[in-house]
Coordinates of C-alpha atoms in Angstrom, one line a residue:
X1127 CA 111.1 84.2 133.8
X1128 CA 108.0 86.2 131.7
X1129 CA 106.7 88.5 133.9
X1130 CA 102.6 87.8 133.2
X1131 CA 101.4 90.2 136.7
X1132 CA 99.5 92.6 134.4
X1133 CA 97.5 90.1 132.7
X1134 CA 94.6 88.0 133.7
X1135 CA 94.1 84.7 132.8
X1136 CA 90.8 84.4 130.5
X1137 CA 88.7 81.1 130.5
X1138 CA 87.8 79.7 127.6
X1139 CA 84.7 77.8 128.5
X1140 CA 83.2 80.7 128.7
X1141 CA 84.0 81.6 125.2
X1142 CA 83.1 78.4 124.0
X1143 CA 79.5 78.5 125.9
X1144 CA 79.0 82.0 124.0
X1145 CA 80.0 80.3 120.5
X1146 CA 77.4 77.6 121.1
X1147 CA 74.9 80.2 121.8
X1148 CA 76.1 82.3 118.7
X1149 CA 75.6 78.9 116.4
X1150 CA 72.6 78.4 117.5
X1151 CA 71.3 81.3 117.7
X1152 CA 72.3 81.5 113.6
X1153 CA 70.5 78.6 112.7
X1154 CA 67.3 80.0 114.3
X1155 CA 64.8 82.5 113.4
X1156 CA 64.7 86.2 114.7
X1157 CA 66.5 86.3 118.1
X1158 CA 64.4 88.9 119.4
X1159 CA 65.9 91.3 121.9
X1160 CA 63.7 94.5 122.7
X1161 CA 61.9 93.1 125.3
X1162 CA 63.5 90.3 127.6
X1163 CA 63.2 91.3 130.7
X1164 CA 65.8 92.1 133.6
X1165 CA 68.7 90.3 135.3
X1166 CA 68.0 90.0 139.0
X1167 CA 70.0 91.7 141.4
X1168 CA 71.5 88.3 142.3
X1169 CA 72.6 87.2 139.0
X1170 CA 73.8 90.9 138.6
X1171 CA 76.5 90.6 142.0
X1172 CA 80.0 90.4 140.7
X1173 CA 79.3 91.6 137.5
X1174 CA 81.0 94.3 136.4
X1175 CA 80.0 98.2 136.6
X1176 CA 79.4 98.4 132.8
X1177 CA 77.1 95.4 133.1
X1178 CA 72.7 96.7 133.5
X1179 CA 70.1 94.9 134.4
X1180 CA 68.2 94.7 130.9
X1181 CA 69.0 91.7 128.6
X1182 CA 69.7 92.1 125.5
X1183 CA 71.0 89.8 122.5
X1184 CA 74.5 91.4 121.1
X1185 CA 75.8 91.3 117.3
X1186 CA 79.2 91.5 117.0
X1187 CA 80.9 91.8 113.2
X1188 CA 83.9 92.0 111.4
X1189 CA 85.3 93.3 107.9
X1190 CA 87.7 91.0 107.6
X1191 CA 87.8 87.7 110.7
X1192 CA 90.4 85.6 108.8
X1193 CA 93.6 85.4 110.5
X1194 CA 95.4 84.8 114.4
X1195 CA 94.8 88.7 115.1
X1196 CA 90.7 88.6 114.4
X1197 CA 90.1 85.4 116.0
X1198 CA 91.8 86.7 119.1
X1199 CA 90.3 89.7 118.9
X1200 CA 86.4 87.8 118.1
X1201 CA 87.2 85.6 120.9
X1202 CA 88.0 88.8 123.7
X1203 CA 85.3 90.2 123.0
X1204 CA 82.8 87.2 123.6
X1205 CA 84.6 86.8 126.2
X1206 CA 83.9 90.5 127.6
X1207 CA 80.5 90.0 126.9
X1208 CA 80.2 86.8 128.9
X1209 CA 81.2 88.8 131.7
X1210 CA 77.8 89.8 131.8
X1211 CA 74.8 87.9 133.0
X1212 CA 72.6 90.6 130.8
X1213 CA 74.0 89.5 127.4
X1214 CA 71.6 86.5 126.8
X1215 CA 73.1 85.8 123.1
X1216 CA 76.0 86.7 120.9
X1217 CA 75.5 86.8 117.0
X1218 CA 79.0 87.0 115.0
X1219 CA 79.2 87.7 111.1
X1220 CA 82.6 87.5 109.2
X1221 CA 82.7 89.9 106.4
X1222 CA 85.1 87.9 105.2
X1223 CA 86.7 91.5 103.1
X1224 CA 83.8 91.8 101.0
X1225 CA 82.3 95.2 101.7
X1226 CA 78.8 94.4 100.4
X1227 CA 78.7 91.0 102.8
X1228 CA 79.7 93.7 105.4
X1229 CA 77.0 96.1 105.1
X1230 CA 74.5 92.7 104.5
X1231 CA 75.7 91.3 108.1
X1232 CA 74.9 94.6 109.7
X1233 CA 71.3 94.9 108.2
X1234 CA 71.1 91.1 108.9
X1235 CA 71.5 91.6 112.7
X1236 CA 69.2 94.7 113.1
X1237 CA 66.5 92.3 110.9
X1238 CA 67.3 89.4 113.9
X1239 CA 66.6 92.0 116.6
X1240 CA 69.5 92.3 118.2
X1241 CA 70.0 95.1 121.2
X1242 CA 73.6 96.4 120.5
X1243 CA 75.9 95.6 118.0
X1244 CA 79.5 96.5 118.0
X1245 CA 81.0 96.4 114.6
X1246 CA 85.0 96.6 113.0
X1247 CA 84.1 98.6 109.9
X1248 CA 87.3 97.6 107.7
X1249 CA 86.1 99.0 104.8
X1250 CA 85.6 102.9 106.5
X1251 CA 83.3 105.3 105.7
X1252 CA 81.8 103.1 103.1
X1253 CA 79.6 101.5 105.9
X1254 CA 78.4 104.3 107.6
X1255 CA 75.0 104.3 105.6
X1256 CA 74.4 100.7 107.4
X1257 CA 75.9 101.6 110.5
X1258 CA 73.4 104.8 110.4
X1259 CA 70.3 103.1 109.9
X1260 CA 70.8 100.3 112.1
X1261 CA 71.5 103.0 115.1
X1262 CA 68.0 104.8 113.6
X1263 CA 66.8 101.5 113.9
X1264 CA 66.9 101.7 117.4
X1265 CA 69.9 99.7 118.0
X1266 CA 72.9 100.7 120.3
X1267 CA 75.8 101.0 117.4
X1268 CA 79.3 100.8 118.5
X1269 CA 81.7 101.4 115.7
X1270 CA 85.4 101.0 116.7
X1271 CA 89.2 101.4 115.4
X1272 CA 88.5 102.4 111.9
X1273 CA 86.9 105.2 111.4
X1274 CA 84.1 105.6 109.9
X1275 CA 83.1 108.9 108.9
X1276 CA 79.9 110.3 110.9
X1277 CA 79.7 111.6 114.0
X1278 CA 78.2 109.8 117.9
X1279 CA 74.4 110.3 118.4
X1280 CA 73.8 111.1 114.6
X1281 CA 75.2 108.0 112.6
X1282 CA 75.6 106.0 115.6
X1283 CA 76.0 106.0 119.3
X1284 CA 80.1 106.2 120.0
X1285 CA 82.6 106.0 118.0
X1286 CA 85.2 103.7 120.0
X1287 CA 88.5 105.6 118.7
X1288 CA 92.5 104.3 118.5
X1289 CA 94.9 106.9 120.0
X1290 CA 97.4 105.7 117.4
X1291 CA 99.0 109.0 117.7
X1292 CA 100.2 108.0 121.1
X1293 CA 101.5 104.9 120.1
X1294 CA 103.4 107.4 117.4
X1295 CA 104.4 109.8 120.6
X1296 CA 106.0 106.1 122.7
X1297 CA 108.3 105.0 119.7
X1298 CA 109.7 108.7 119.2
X1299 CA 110.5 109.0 122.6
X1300 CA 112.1 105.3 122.4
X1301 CA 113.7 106.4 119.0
X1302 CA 115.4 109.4 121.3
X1303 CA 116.8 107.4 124.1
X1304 CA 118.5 104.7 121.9
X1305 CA 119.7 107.3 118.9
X1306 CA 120.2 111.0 120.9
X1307 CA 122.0 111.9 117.6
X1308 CA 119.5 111.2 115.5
X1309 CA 119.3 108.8 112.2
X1310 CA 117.3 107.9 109.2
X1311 CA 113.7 106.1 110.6
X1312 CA 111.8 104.1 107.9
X1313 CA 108.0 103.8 108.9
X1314 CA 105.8 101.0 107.6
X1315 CA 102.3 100.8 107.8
X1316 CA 98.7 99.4 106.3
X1317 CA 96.6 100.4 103.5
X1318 CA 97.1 103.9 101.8
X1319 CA 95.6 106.7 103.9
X1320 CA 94.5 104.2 107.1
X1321 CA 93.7 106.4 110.2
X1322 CA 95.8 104.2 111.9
X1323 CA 99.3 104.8 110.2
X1324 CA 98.1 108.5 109.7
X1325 CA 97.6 108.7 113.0
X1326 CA 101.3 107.3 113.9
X1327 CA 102.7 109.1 111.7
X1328 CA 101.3 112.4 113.4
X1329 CA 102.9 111.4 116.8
X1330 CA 105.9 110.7 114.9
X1331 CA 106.5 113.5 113.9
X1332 CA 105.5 115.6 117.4
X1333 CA 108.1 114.0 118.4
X1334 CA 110.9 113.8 116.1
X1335 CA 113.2 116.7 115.4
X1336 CA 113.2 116.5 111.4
X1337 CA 117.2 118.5 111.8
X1338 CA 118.0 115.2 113.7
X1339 CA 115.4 112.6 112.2
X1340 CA 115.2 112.2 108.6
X1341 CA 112.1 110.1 108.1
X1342 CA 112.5 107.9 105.1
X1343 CA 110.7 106.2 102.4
X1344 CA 107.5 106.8 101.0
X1345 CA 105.5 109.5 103.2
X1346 CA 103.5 109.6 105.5
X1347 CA 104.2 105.5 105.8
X1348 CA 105.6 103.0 103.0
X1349 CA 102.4 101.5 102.2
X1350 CA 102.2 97.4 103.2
X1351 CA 98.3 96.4 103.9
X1352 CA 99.9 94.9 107.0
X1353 CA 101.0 91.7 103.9
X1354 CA 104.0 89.7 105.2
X1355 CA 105.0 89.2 101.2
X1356 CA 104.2 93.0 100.5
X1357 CA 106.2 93.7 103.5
X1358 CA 109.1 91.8 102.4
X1359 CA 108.6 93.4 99.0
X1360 CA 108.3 97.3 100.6
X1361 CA 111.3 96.4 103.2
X1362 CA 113.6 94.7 100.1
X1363 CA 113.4 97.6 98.1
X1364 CA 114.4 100.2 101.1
X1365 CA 117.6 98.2 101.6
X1366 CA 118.5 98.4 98.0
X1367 CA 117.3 101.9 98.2
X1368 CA 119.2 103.3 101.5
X1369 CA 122.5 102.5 102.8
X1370 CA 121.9 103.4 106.6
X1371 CA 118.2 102.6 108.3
X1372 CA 119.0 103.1 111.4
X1373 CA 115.1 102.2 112.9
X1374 CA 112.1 100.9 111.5
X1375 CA 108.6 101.6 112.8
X1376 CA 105.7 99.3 112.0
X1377 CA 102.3 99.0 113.6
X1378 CA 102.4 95.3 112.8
X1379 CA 105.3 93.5 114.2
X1380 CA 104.3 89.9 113.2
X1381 CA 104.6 90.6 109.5
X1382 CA 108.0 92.2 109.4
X1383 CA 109.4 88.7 111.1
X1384 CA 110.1 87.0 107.3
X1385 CA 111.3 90.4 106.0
X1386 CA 113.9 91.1 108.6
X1387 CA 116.7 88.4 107.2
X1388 CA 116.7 90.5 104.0
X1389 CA 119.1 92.4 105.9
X1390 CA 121.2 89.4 106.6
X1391 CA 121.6 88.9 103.2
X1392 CA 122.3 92.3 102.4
X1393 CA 125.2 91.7 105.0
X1394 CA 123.7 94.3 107.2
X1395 CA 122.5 94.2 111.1
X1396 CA 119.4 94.0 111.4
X1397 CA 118.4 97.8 112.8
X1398 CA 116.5 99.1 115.6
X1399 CA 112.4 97.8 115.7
X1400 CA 109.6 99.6 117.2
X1401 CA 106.0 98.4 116.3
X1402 CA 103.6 96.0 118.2
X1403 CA 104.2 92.9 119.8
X1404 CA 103.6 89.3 118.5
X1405 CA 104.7 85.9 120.0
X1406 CA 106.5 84.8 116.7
X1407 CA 108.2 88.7 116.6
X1408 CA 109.1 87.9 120.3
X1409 CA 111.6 84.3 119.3
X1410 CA 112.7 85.8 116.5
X1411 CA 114.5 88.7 118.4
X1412 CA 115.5 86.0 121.3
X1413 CA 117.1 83.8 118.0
X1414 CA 118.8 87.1 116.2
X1415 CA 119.9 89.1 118.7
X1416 CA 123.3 88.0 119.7
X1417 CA 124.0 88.3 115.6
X1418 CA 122.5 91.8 115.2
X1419 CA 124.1 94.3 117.5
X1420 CA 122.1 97.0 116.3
X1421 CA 119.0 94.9 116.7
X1422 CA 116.9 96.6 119.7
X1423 CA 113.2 95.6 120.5
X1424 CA 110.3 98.0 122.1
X1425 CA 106.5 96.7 121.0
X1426 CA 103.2 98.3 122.4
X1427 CA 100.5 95.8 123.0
X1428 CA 98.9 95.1 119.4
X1429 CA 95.8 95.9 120.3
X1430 CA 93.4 92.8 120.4
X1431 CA 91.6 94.4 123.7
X1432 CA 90.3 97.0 121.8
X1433 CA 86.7 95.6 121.1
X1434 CA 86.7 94.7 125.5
X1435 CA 86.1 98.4 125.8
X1436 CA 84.1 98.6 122.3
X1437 CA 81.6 96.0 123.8
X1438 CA 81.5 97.6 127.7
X1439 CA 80.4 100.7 126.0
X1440 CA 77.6 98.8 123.8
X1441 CA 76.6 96.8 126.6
X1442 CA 76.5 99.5 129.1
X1443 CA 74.1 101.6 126.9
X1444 CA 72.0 99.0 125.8
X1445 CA 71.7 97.2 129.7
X1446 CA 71.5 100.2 131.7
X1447 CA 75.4 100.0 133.2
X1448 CA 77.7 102.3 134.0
X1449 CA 79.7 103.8 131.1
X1450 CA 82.9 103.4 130.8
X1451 CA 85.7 106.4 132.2
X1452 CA 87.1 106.4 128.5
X1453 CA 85.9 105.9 125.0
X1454 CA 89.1 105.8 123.2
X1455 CA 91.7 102.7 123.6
X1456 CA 95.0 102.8 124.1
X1457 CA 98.1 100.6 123.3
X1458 CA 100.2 100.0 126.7
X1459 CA 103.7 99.9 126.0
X1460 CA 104.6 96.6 125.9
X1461 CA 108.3 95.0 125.5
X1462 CA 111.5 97.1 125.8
X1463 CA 114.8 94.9 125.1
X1464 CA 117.2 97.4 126.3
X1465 CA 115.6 98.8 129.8
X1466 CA 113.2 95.0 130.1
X1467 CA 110.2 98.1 131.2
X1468 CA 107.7 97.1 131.3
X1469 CA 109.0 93.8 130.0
X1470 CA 111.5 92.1 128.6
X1471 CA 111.8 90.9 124.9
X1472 CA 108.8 87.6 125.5
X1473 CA 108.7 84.5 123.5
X1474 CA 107.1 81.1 124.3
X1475 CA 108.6 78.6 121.7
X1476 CA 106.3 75.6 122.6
X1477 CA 102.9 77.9 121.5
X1478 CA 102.2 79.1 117.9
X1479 CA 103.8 82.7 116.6
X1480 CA 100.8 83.9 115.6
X1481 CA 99.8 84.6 119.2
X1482 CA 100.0 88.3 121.1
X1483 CA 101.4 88.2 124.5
X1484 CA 100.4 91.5 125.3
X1485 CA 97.0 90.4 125.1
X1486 CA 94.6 89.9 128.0
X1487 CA 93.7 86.2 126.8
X1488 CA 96.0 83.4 128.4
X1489 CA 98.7 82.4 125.8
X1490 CA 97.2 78.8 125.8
X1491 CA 93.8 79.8 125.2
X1492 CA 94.7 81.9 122.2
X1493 CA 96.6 78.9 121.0
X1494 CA 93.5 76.7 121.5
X1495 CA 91.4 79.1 119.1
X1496 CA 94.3 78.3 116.2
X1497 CA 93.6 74.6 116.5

């Protein structure tokens, strides 16, 4: 039985009613914004605290929106946004990895008029000269995960920060209580020098006597852009490299999944994981773990709720809500295979892999999005 108590179910029609207003607000001319008028105090009961009375049109963008994780993560946040009677329209742009397109989408939606925009700068601190002028432009600019350089109130308004060095601080103390006596710990991350990893990798080693912990492998992380093939590449090249791994840490537990058997063929157990959780991470533990006795599981939640609080921030400043208690997300711990707390090890075979239990979204209306 999955336990499913700390999630809410999302609906999707609401979703879907903000992507029709995103298309056709696209296909139209300015949208506006700056002057709409207010919510009445009717429409406004039930809303949540974070949600004003001012409407506003929102612009949402991305770096990079093209795999399972970004379209989960677009679709939470429009679907935080619909939570508010005050958002009148949501404008999406896909960077689609190009930096230039990037910066183009953010001066695109401060030349439509949006209100707020709350923005995944992939490429860093190479977009805070647009993020900058759209917040002196008058619009509430809401930055979040990758840091951007800059500082709140001067390049834009918050910075909506990762505490990836708590996620770092959970897997040592999980790394402890399964290996007391210490062992070799091979960390994989993203691109070179991402705050993320850096981050991780800081609450590693708080955590982590180095007399007991040797961390191994390229430092601070063995370098993987978060690639399944580079992955199997990096992790290939460890095995042939060291004869005892006894844990591997990644921040992106999905990709490791067609790595992994390269320990099977190595004629090796697979060793301890801890990293974030993923449906198709989730099935292949349930399918390997009776052949791997050294094969224990703890995930944090991967993260797609991130941009909920990104957007309550945006959307409180810009409607006249409440602001939110925190301005920095963090990762709940997620799955543990050996103590089942919070969970236990969670799989659901008849829904794609490229889905992330951990996630506020319904399993089934993540796997609608993927259709």
């Amino acid at each position: 039985m999955l336990r499913r108590l700390s999630r809410r179910p999302t609906s999707m029609t609401a979703v879907v009613l903000t992507v029709a207003a995103m298309a056709l607000a696209g296909c139209g001319s300015d949208s506006g914004g700056n002057d709409q008028g207010e919510t009445s105090q009717a429409d406004l009961e039930g809303a949540p605290s974070w949600c004003g009375p001012k409407k506003i049109t929102l612009g949402l963008t991305d770096g990079f929106g093209g795999n399972s994780w970004r379209l989960v993560t677009t679709a939470s946040g429009k679907d935080e946004a619909a939570k508010c009677p005050s958002v009148t329209d949501v404008l999406y742009a896909d960077g689609q990895g190009d930096t230039q397109k990037s910066i183009a989408d953010i001066q695109g939606m401060v030349a439509k008029g949006v209100d707020a925009l709350v923005v995944f700068p992939d490429a860093g601190e190479a977009m805070l000269p647009a993020l900058r002028s759209a917040f002196q432009a008058g619009v509430v600019t809401v930055p979040y995960r990758v840091n951007p350089g800059g500082k709140d109130g001067v390049d834009y308004t918050k910075y909506i920060a990762l505490d990836s060095v708590n996620d770092g601080v959970n897997w040592g103390n999980w790394i402890k209580e399964i290996l007391p006596d210490g062992g070799n710990v091979l960390f994989l991350s993203g691109p070179k020098g991402n705050s993320q990893g850096l981050g991780e990798a800081e609450g590693l080693k708080q955590t982590l006597d180095p007399e007991k912990y040797t961390m191994i492998g390229e430092q601070p992380f063995e370098v993987t852009n978060w690639d399944p093939a580079l992955s199997q590449k990096v992790l290939s090249a460890a095995i042939a490299k060291y004869d005892k791994i006894d844990v591997i840490v990644s921040d992106f537990g999905p990709s490791l999944v067609g790595a992994l058997p390269e320990f099977t063929k190595a004629g090796r157990s697979i060793p301890a994981l801890a990293t974030s959780d993923g449906n198709v991470l989730g099935c292949f533990w349930k399918d390997n773990e009776k052949d791997n006795p050294d094969f224990k599981l703890m995930t944090i939640a991967t993260g797609n709720d991130h941009v909920r609080l990104a957007m309550q921030y945006a959307i409180a400043e810009a409607t006249g809500g409440e602001l939110p208690s925190s301005d920095t997300h963090q990762h709940d711990l997620f799955e543990n295979s050996v103590t089942g707390d919070p969970n236990p090890v969670e799989c659901e075979p008849d829904l794609p892999g490229d889905i992330y239990l951990s996630a506020e979204m319904s399993p089934e209306d993540q796997a609608a999005l993927l259709k």
